[in-house]
Amino acid sequence: MARATERGPRLRVDDCMDKHLTERIVNGLLIEHHSVFARRHAIHAGVSDDYLNRRVGSGALEVVHRGVLRRPGTPMSFRQRVEAARLAVGDGAVAARRTAGALHELASAREVEILTSESRQNRPRGFSVIRTNYLPDEHVVTVHGIPTTSVPR
């Protein structure tokens, strides 16, 4: 256990290493997902829920959608909005329709449309969720690191 001193609590080397490792995990997730990440992915990677709550409470992270976080001050881009929406819907969700066309650089789009085969009943704000019973792997490609429906789809 850490011992208190006149300057405050004394930290062990392990405490500092854990904090730095946790920050590295969060930074890695931010880099991988266009500066947003899913809380569930961070927890799966070993980041505690308490740590994430403290970072949100201190303003070091902000909630974009339920279960999706980002670092404040990061410029919001179309790709970031798409990835945040996709993460909010679930791991099997993909960018679709006009959003997919924009990611494939075939058209411009402002709206974010996400396709999923999951049957959740939540109604997220700021983007559209399209539910499908048929989404084979060959209809999904990765564009700019974002799972997206293929051009023929």
Short mmCIF file of N, CA and C in Angstrom, two decimals:
data_model
loop_
_atom_site.label_atom_id
_atom_site.label_comp_id
_atom_site.label_asym_id
_atom_site.label_seq_id
_atom_site.Cartn_x
_atom_site.Cartn_y
_atom_site.Cartn_z
N MET A 1 0.84 -1.18 0.00
CA MET A 1 0.00 0.00 0.00
C MET A 1 0.88 1.24 0.00
N ALA A 2 0.44 2.28 -0.67
CA ALA A 2 1.19 3.53 -0.74
C ALA A 2 1.15 4.24 0.61
N ARG A 3 2.29 4.85 0.97
CA ARG A 3 2.40 5.55 2.24
C ARG A 3 2.25 7.04 2.01
N ALA A 4 1.52 7.71 2.90
CA ALA A 4 1.33 9.16 2.78
C ALA A 4 2.56 9.89 3.28
N THR A 5 2.89 10.98 2.63
CA THR A 5 3.98 11.85 3.07
C THR A 5 3.42 13.25 3.22
N GLU A 6 4.29 14.19 3.59
CA GLU A 6 3.84 15.58 3.73
C GLU A 6 3.39 16.15 2.38
N ARG A 7 3.92 15.64 1.31
CA ARG A 7 3.58 16.15 -0.02
C ARG A 7 2.34 15.49 -0.60
N GLY A 8 1.79 14.52 0.06
CA GLY A 8 0.62 13.81 -0.45
C GLY A 8 0.91 12.32 -0.52
N PRO A 9 0.03 11.56 -1.12
CA PRO A 9 0.23 10.12 -1.18
C PRO A 9 1.46 9.76 -1.99
N ARG A 10 2.14 8.78 -1.55
CA ARG A 10 3.34 8.32 -2.24
C ARG A 10 2.93 7.25 -3.25
N LEU A 11 3.38 7.39 -4.48
CA LEU A 11 3.02 6.44 -5.52
C LEU A 11 4.11 5.39 -5.67
N ARG A 12 3.65 4.17 -5.91
CA ARG A 12 4.59 3.10 -6.21
C ARG A 12 4.90 3.16 -7.70
N VAL A 13 6.00 2.57 -8.09
CA VAL A 13 6.35 2.50 -9.51
C VAL A 13 5.26 1.77 -10.27
N ASP A 14 4.67 0.72 -9.67
CA ASP A 14 3.60 -0.03 -10.33
C ASP A 14 2.40 0.86 -10.64
N ASP A 15 2.04 1.78 -9.72
CA ASP A 15 0.91 2.68 -9.95
C ASP A 15 1.15 3.55 -11.17
N CYS A 16 2.36 4.09 -11.29
CA CYS A 16 2.69 4.95 -12.42
C CYS A 16 2.67 4.14 -13.72
N MET A 17 3.22 2.93 -13.68
CA MET A 17 3.25 2.10 -14.87
C MET A 17 1.83 1.74 -15.31
N ASP A 18 0.95 1.43 -14.34
CA ASP A 18 -0.43 1.12 -14.68
C ASP A 18 -1.12 2.31 -15.34
N LYS A 19 -0.88 3.51 -14.79
CA LYS A 19 -1.48 4.71 -15.35
C LYS A 19 -0.98 4.95 -16.78
N HIS A 20 0.32 4.80 -16.99
CA HIS A 20 0.88 5.01 -18.32
C HIS A 20 0.40 3.94 -19.30
N LEU A 21 0.31 2.70 -18.84
CA LEU A 21 -0.18 1.63 -19.69
C LEU A 21 -1.64 1.89 -20.07
N THR A 22 -2.45 2.31 -19.11
CA THR A 22 -3.86 2.62 -19.38
C THR A 22 -3.98 3.73 -20.41
N GLU A 23 -3.18 4.78 -20.27
CA GLU A 23 -3.21 5.89 -21.24
C GLU A 23 -2.78 5.41 -22.62
N ARG A 24 -1.78 4.52 -22.66
CA ARG A 24 -1.33 3.98 -23.95
C ARG A 24 -2.44 3.16 -24.60
N ILE A 25 -3.17 2.40 -23.80
CA ILE A 25 -4.28 1.62 -24.35
C ILE A 25 -5.34 2.56 -24.93
N VAL A 26 -5.72 3.58 -24.17
CA VAL A 26 -6.73 4.54 -24.63
C VAL A 26 -6.23 5.25 -25.89
N ASN A 27 -4.99 5.70 -25.90
CA ASN A 27 -4.44 6.38 -27.07
C ASN A 27 -4.44 5.46 -28.30
N GLY A 28 -4.11 4.19 -28.09
CA GLY A 28 -4.13 3.23 -29.19
C GLY A 28 -5.53 3.07 -29.78
N LEU A 29 -6.53 3.00 -28.89
CA LEU A 29 -7.91 2.89 -29.37
C LEU A 29 -8.33 4.15 -30.12
N LEU A 30 -7.93 5.32 -29.63
CA LEU A 30 -8.26 6.58 -30.30
C LEU A 30 -7.64 6.63 -31.69
N ILE A 31 -6.40 6.19 -31.80
CA ILE A 31 -5.72 6.19 -33.11
C ILE A 31 -6.39 5.21 -34.06
N GLU A 32 -6.74 4.05 -33.56
CA GLU A 32 -7.33 2.99 -34.39
C GLU A 32 -8.71 3.34 -34.91
N HIS A 33 -9.46 4.16 -34.18
CA HIS A 33 -10.86 4.41 -34.53
C HIS A 33 -11.17 5.88 -34.80
N HIS A 34 -10.31 6.59 -35.51
CA HIS A 34 -10.57 7.97 -35.91
C HIS A 34 -10.87 8.88 -34.71
N SER A 35 -10.10 8.73 -33.65
CA SER A 35 -10.17 9.58 -32.44
C SER A 35 -11.43 9.39 -31.61
N VAL A 36 -12.09 8.24 -31.74
CA VAL A 36 -13.19 7.85 -30.86
C VAL A 36 -12.96 6.39 -30.48
N PHE A 37 -13.56 5.95 -29.39
CA PHE A 37 -13.46 4.53 -29.04
C PHE A 37 -14.67 4.10 -28.24
N ALA A 38 -14.92 2.81 -28.29
CA ALA A 38 -16.04 2.23 -27.54
C ALA A 38 -15.57 1.89 -26.14
N ARG A 39 -16.34 2.26 -25.16
CA ARG A 39 -16.04 1.95 -23.76
C ARG A 39 -15.81 0.45 -23.59
N ARG A 40 -16.63 -0.38 -24.26
CA ARG A 40 -16.51 -1.83 -24.12
C ARG A 40 -15.16 -2.33 -24.62
N HIS A 41 -14.60 -1.70 -25.65
CA HIS A 41 -13.29 -2.10 -26.15
C HIS A 41 -12.19 -1.75 -25.15
N ALA A 42 -12.29 -0.58 -24.53
CA ALA A 42 -11.30 -0.18 -23.54
C ALA A 42 -11.33 -1.12 -22.33
N ILE A 43 -12.52 -1.45 -21.87
CA ILE A 43 -12.66 -2.35 -20.72
C ILE A 43 -12.12 -3.73 -21.07
N HIS A 44 -12.40 -4.20 -22.27
CA HIS A 44 -11.89 -5.50 -22.72
C HIS A 44 -10.36 -5.49 -22.78
N ALA A 45 -9.77 -4.33 -23.10
CA ALA A 45 -8.31 -4.21 -23.17
C ALA A 45 -7.66 -4.03 -21.81
N GLY A 46 -8.47 -3.91 -20.74
CA GLY A 46 -7.92 -3.83 -19.40
C GLY A 46 -8.08 -2.49 -18.70
N VAL A 47 -8.74 -1.53 -19.34
CA VAL A 47 -8.98 -0.22 -18.72
C VAL A 47 -10.19 -0.36 -17.81
N SER A 48 -10.10 0.17 -16.61
CA SER A 48 -11.22 0.03 -15.67
C SER A 48 -12.33 1.04 -16.00
N ASP A 49 -13.54 0.63 -15.67
CA ASP A 49 -14.70 1.50 -15.85
C ASP A 49 -14.55 2.75 -14.97
N ASP A 50 -14.01 2.59 -13.76
CA ASP A 50 -13.78 3.74 -12.87
C ASP A 50 -12.83 4.74 -13.50
N TYR A 51 -11.77 4.26 -14.14
CA TYR A 51 -10.81 5.15 -14.80
C TYR A 51 -11.52 5.97 -15.87
N LEU A 52 -12.33 5.31 -16.69
CA LEU A 52 -13.04 6.02 -17.76
C LEU A 52 -14.02 7.03 -17.18
N ASN A 53 -14.72 6.65 -16.12
CA ASN A 53 -15.66 7.59 -15.47
C ASN A 53 -14.92 8.81 -14.91
N ARG A 54 -13.76 8.58 -14.30
CA ARG A 54 -12.96 9.71 -13.78
C ARG A 54 -12.51 10.62 -14.90
N ARG A 55 -12.08 10.04 -16.02
CA ARG A 55 -11.61 10.84 -17.15
C ARG A 55 -12.76 11.65 -17.77
N VAL A 56 -13.95 11.07 -17.83
CA VAL A 56 -15.11 11.81 -18.32
C VAL A 56 -15.47 12.92 -17.33
N GLY A 57 -15.46 12.60 -16.04
CA GLY A 57 -15.77 13.58 -15.00
C GLY A 57 -14.81 14.75 -14.97
N SER A 58 -13.54 14.49 -15.29
CA SER A 58 -12.54 15.56 -15.28
C SER A 58 -12.52 16.36 -16.58
N GLY A 59 -13.24 15.87 -17.59
CA GLY A 59 -13.25 16.57 -18.87
C GLY A 59 -12.16 16.10 -19.82
N ALA A 60 -11.36 15.11 -19.43
CA ALA A 60 -10.30 14.60 -20.30
C ALA A 60 -10.86 13.74 -21.43
N LEU A 61 -12.05 13.20 -21.23
CA LEU A 61 -12.78 12.47 -22.27
C LEU A 61 -14.21 12.98 -22.28
N GLU A 62 -14.87 12.88 -23.43
CA GLU A 62 -16.27 13.28 -23.50
C GLU A 62 -17.08 12.18 -24.19
N VAL A 63 -18.35 12.13 -23.85
CA VAL A 63 -19.25 11.14 -24.42
C VAL A 63 -19.79 11.66 -25.74
N VAL A 64 -19.63 10.85 -26.80
CA VAL A 64 -20.16 11.21 -28.12
C VAL A 64 -21.54 10.59 -28.28
N HIS A 65 -21.62 9.29 -28.04
CA HIS A 65 -22.87 8.53 -28.02
C HIS A 65 -22.77 7.62 -26.81
N ARG A 66 -23.85 7.01 -26.44
CA ARG A 66 -23.84 6.09 -25.31
C ARG A 66 -22.78 5.00 -25.56
N GLY A 67 -21.80 4.92 -24.67
CA GLY A 67 -20.75 3.91 -24.79
C GLY A 67 -19.62 4.28 -25.73
N VAL A 68 -19.62 5.50 -26.27
CA VAL A 68 -18.57 5.94 -27.19
C VAL A 68 -17.96 7.23 -26.66
N LEU A 69 -16.63 7.26 -26.57
CA LEU A 69 -15.92 8.40 -26.00
C LEU A 69 -14.92 8.97 -26.99
N ARG A 70 -14.55 10.23 -26.75
CA ARG A 70 -13.50 10.89 -27.53
C ARG A 70 -12.79 11.90 -26.66
N ARG A 71 -11.64 12.35 -27.10
CA ARG A 71 -10.90 13.37 -26.38
C ARG A 71 -11.40 14.74 -26.84
N PRO A 72 -11.79 15.62 -25.90
CA PRO A 72 -12.27 16.96 -26.29
C PRO A 72 -11.19 17.74 -27.06
N GLY A 73 -11.64 18.55 -27.97
CA GLY A 73 -10.70 19.36 -28.74
C GLY A 73 -10.25 18.70 -30.02
N THR A 74 -10.52 17.41 -30.17
CA THR A 74 -10.18 16.72 -31.40
C THR A 74 -11.14 17.19 -32.49
N PRO A 75 -10.62 17.63 -33.62
CA PRO A 75 -11.54 18.10 -34.67
C PRO A 75 -12.49 16.99 -35.10
N MET A 76 -13.76 17.30 -35.19
CA MET A 76 -14.76 16.32 -35.61
C MET A 76 -14.74 16.25 -37.14
N SER A 77 -14.60 15.05 -37.66
CA SER A 77 -14.60 14.84 -39.11
C SER A 77 -15.75 13.91 -39.48
N PHE A 78 -16.02 13.82 -40.77
CA PHE A 78 -17.07 12.91 -41.24
C PHE A 78 -16.71 11.48 -40.85
N ARG A 79 -15.47 11.08 -41.06
CA ARG A 79 -15.05 9.71 -40.71
C ARG A 79 -15.20 9.45 -39.22
N GLN A 80 -14.88 10.44 -38.39
CA GLN A 80 -15.04 10.26 -36.94
C GLN A 80 -16.52 10.10 -36.58
N ARG A 81 -17.39 10.90 -37.20
CA ARG A 81 -18.82 10.77 -36.94
C ARG A 81 -19.34 9.39 -37.34
N VAL A 82 -18.86 8.88 -38.47
CA VAL A 82 -19.27 7.56 -38.94
C VAL A 82 -18.78 6.48 -37.97
N GLU A 83 -17.52 6.55 -37.59
CA GLU A 83 -16.97 5.52 -36.68
C GLU A 83 -17.64 5.58 -35.32
N ALA A 84 -17.93 6.76 -34.82
CA ALA A 84 -18.62 6.90 -33.53
C ALA A 84 -20.01 6.28 -33.61
N ALA A 85 -20.73 6.53 -34.69
CA ALA A 85 -22.06 5.96 -34.85
C ALA A 85 -21.98 4.44 -34.97
N ARG A 86 -21.01 3.94 -35.73
CA ARG A 86 -20.85 2.51 -35.90
C ARG A 86 -20.54 1.83 -34.58
N LEU A 87 -19.65 2.42 -33.79
CA LEU A 87 -19.31 1.86 -32.48
C LEU A 87 -20.51 1.90 -31.53
N ALA A 88 -21.33 2.92 -31.65
CA ALA A 88 -22.50 3.03 -30.78
C ALA A 88 -23.52 1.93 -31.09
N VAL A 89 -23.61 1.53 -32.34
CA VAL A 89 -24.58 0.50 -32.73
C VAL A 89 -24.08 -0.89 -32.35
N GLY A 90 -22.80 -1.16 -32.55
CA GLY A 90 -22.26 -2.47 -32.20
C GLY A 90 -21.13 -2.88 -33.12
N ASP A 91 -20.41 -3.91 -32.72
CA ASP A 91 -19.23 -4.33 -33.47
C ASP A 91 -19.54 -4.86 -34.86
N GLY A 92 -20.74 -5.39 -35.07
CA GLY A 92 -21.10 -5.91 -36.38
C GLY A 92 -21.68 -4.87 -37.32
N ALA A 93 -21.77 -3.62 -36.87
CA ALA A 93 -22.37 -2.56 -37.68
C ALA A 93 -21.38 -2.05 -38.73
N VAL A 94 -21.93 -1.61 -39.86
CA VAL A 94 -21.10 -1.09 -40.95
C VAL A 94 -21.72 0.19 -41.50
N ALA A 95 -20.87 1.02 -42.10
CA ALA A 95 -21.37 2.21 -42.80
C ALA A 95 -22.10 1.74 -44.05
N ALA A 96 -23.22 2.39 -44.38
CA ALA A 96 -24.04 1.91 -45.50
C ALA A 96 -24.62 3.07 -46.31
N ARG A 97 -25.20 2.70 -47.43
CA ARG A 97 -25.94 3.60 -48.32
C ARG A 97 -25.13 4.83 -48.70
N ARG A 98 -25.67 6.02 -48.49
CA ARG A 98 -24.97 7.25 -48.89
C ARG A 98 -23.66 7.43 -48.13
N THR A 99 -23.65 7.00 -46.87
CA THR A 99 -22.42 7.09 -46.08
C THR A 99 -21.32 6.23 -46.71
N ALA A 100 -21.68 5.01 -47.11
CA ALA A 100 -20.71 4.13 -47.78
C ALA A 100 -20.24 4.76 -49.08
N GLY A 101 -21.18 5.35 -49.84
CA GLY A 101 -20.80 6.02 -51.08
C GLY A 101 -19.80 7.14 -50.85
N ALA A 102 -19.99 7.89 -49.78
CA ALA A 102 -19.06 8.98 -49.46
C ALA A 102 -17.70 8.43 -49.05
N LEU A 103 -17.69 7.36 -48.26
CA LEU A 103 -16.41 6.76 -47.85
C LEU A 103 -15.66 6.18 -49.05
N HIS A 104 -16.42 5.62 -50.01
CA HIS A 104 -15.81 5.10 -51.25
C HIS A 104 -15.46 6.23 -52.21
N GLU A 105 -15.75 7.47 -51.82
CA GLU A 105 -15.49 8.68 -52.61
C GLU A 105 -16.25 8.67 -53.94
N LEU A 106 -17.48 8.15 -53.89
CA LEU A 106 -18.35 8.12 -55.07
C LEU A 106 -19.38 9.24 -55.02
N ALA A 107 -19.66 9.74 -53.84
CA ALA A 107 -20.67 10.79 -53.67
C ALA A 107 -20.35 11.54 -52.39
N SER A 108 -21.03 12.64 -52.19
CA SER A 108 -20.87 13.36 -50.92
C SER A 108 -22.08 13.04 -50.05
N ALA A 109 -21.86 13.06 -48.77
CA ALA A 109 -22.97 12.77 -47.85
C ALA A 109 -22.75 13.53 -46.55
N ARG A 110 -23.83 13.99 -45.97
CA ARG A 110 -23.79 14.61 -44.65
C ARG A 110 -24.36 13.66 -43.61
N GLU A 111 -25.39 12.91 -44.02
CA GLU A 111 -26.03 12.00 -43.09
C GLU A 111 -25.14 10.78 -42.84
N VAL A 112 -25.30 10.22 -41.67
CA VAL A 112 -24.59 8.99 -41.33
C VAL A 112 -25.64 7.89 -41.25
N GLU A 113 -25.43 6.85 -42.07
CA GLU A 113 -26.33 5.71 -42.11
C GLU A 113 -25.54 4.45 -41.78
N ILE A 114 -26.00 3.73 -40.78
CA ILE A 114 -25.31 2.54 -40.28
C ILE A 114 -26.21 1.33 -40.47
N LEU A 115 -25.64 0.26 -41.01
CA LEU A 115 -26.37 -0.98 -41.26
C LEU A 115 -25.94 -2.03 -40.22
N THR A 116 -26.90 -2.74 -39.67
CA THR A 116 -26.59 -3.77 -38.68
C THR A 116 -27.58 -4.92 -38.78
N SER A 117 -27.12 -6.07 -38.36
CA SER A 117 -28.03 -7.23 -38.29
C SER A 117 -28.49 -7.46 -36.86
N GLU A 118 -28.01 -6.65 -35.92
CA GLU A 118 -28.44 -6.76 -34.53
C GLU A 118 -29.84 -6.17 -34.37
N SER A 119 -30.58 -6.70 -33.42
CA SER A 119 -31.97 -6.26 -33.26
C SER A 119 -32.19 -5.42 -32.00
N ARG A 120 -31.25 -4.56 -31.69
CA ARG A 120 -31.44 -3.68 -30.53
C ARG A 120 -32.58 -2.71 -30.78
N GLN A 121 -33.20 -2.31 -29.71
CA GLN A 121 -34.35 -1.41 -29.82
C GLN A 121 -34.01 0.05 -29.56
N ASN A 122 -32.74 0.35 -29.24
CA ASN A 122 -32.40 1.74 -28.93
C ASN A 122 -32.51 2.62 -30.18
N ARG A 123 -32.83 3.86 -29.97
CA ARG A 123 -32.97 4.84 -31.04
C ARG A 123 -31.91 5.92 -30.85
N PRO A 124 -30.74 5.73 -31.44
CA PRO A 124 -29.68 6.72 -31.27
C PRO A 124 -30.02 8.03 -31.98
N ARG A 125 -29.43 9.10 -31.51
CA ARG A 125 -29.65 10.41 -32.11
C ARG A 125 -28.46 10.79 -32.98
N GLY A 126 -28.75 11.48 -34.05
CA GLY A 126 -27.70 12.02 -34.89
C GLY A 126 -27.32 11.15 -36.08
N PHE A 127 -27.90 9.97 -36.21
CA PHE A 127 -27.63 9.12 -37.36
C PHE A 127 -28.76 8.11 -37.52
N SER A 128 -28.82 7.49 -38.69
CA SER A 128 -29.86 6.50 -38.99
C SER A 128 -29.31 5.09 -38.85
N VAL A 129 -30.12 4.20 -38.31
CA VAL A 129 -29.76 2.79 -38.20
C VAL A 129 -30.71 2.00 -39.09
N ILE A 130 -30.13 1.23 -40.00
CA ILE A 130 -30.91 0.38 -40.89
C ILE A 130 -30.67 -1.06 -40.44
N ARG A 131 -31.72 -1.78 -40.21
CA ARG A 131 -31.61 -3.17 -39.77
C ARG A 131 -31.79 -4.10 -40.96
N THR A 132 -31.01 -5.17 -40.97
CA THR A 132 -31.09 -6.15 -42.06
C THR A 132 -30.96 -7.56 -41.50
N ASN A 133 -31.49 -8.51 -42.22
CA ASN A 133 -31.32 -9.92 -41.87
C ASN A 133 -30.23 -10.56 -42.71
N TYR A 134 -29.72 -9.82 -43.69
CA TYR A 134 -28.77 -10.40 -44.64
C TYR A 134 -27.58 -9.46 -44.83
N LEU A 135 -26.45 -9.82 -44.26
CA LEU A 135 -25.22 -9.05 -44.43
C LEU A 135 -24.03 -10.01 -44.45
N PRO A 136 -23.82 -10.69 -45.59
CA PRO A 136 -22.70 -11.63 -45.67
C PRO A 136 -21.35 -10.91 -45.68
N ASP A 137 -20.32 -11.60 -45.25
CA ASP A 137 -18.97 -11.02 -45.17
C ASP A 137 -18.51 -10.43 -46.49
N GLU A 138 -18.89 -11.04 -47.61
CA GLU A 138 -18.42 -10.53 -48.91
C GLU A 138 -19.07 -9.19 -49.30
N HIS A 139 -20.05 -8.74 -48.54
CA HIS A 139 -20.68 -7.44 -48.78
C HIS A 139 -20.04 -6.33 -47.94
N VAL A 140 -19.03 -6.70 -47.15
CA VAL A 140 -18.39 -5.73 -46.26
C VAL A 140 -16.92 -5.59 -46.62
N VAL A 141 -16.48 -4.35 -46.79
CA VAL A 141 -15.08 -4.03 -47.04
C VAL A 141 -14.65 -2.96 -46.03
N THR A 142 -13.37 -2.80 -45.87
CA THR A 142 -12.86 -1.76 -44.98
C THR A 142 -12.36 -0.59 -45.81
N VAL A 143 -12.91 0.59 -45.54
CA VAL A 143 -12.52 1.81 -46.25
C VAL A 143 -12.07 2.82 -45.20
N HIS A 144 -10.84 3.29 -45.30
CA HIS A 144 -10.27 4.23 -44.33
C HIS A 144 -10.38 3.68 -42.90
N GLY A 145 -10.25 2.36 -42.76
CA GLY A 145 -10.31 1.73 -41.44
C GLY A 145 -11.71 1.52 -40.88
N ILE A 146 -12.75 1.80 -41.70
CA ILE A 146 -14.13 1.70 -41.25
C ILE A 146 -14.83 0.58 -42.02
N PRO A 147 -15.39 -0.41 -41.34
CA PRO A 147 -16.18 -1.43 -42.03
C PRO A 147 -17.35 -0.76 -42.76
N THR A 148 -17.45 -1.07 -44.06
CA THR A 148 -18.39 -0.36 -44.94
C THR A 148 -18.98 -1.37 -45.93
N THR A 149 -20.20 -1.13 -46.36
CA THR A 149 -20.76 -2.00 -47.39
C THR A 149 -19.99 -1.80 -48.69
N SER A 150 -19.89 -2.87 -49.48
CA SER A 150 -19.18 -2.82 -50.74
C SER A 150 -19.94 -1.98 -51.75
N VAL A 151 -19.27 -1.59 -52.82
CA VAL A 151 -19.91 -0.76 -53.84
C VAL A 151 -21.10 -1.49 -54.48
N PRO A 152 -20.97 -2.77 -54.86
CA PRO A 152 -22.14 -3.43 -55.46
C PRO A 152 -23.35 -3.51 -54.53
N ARG A 153 -23.11 -3.62 -53.22
CA ARG A 153 -24.22 -3.69 -52.28
C ARG A 153 -24.95 -2.37 -52.32
#
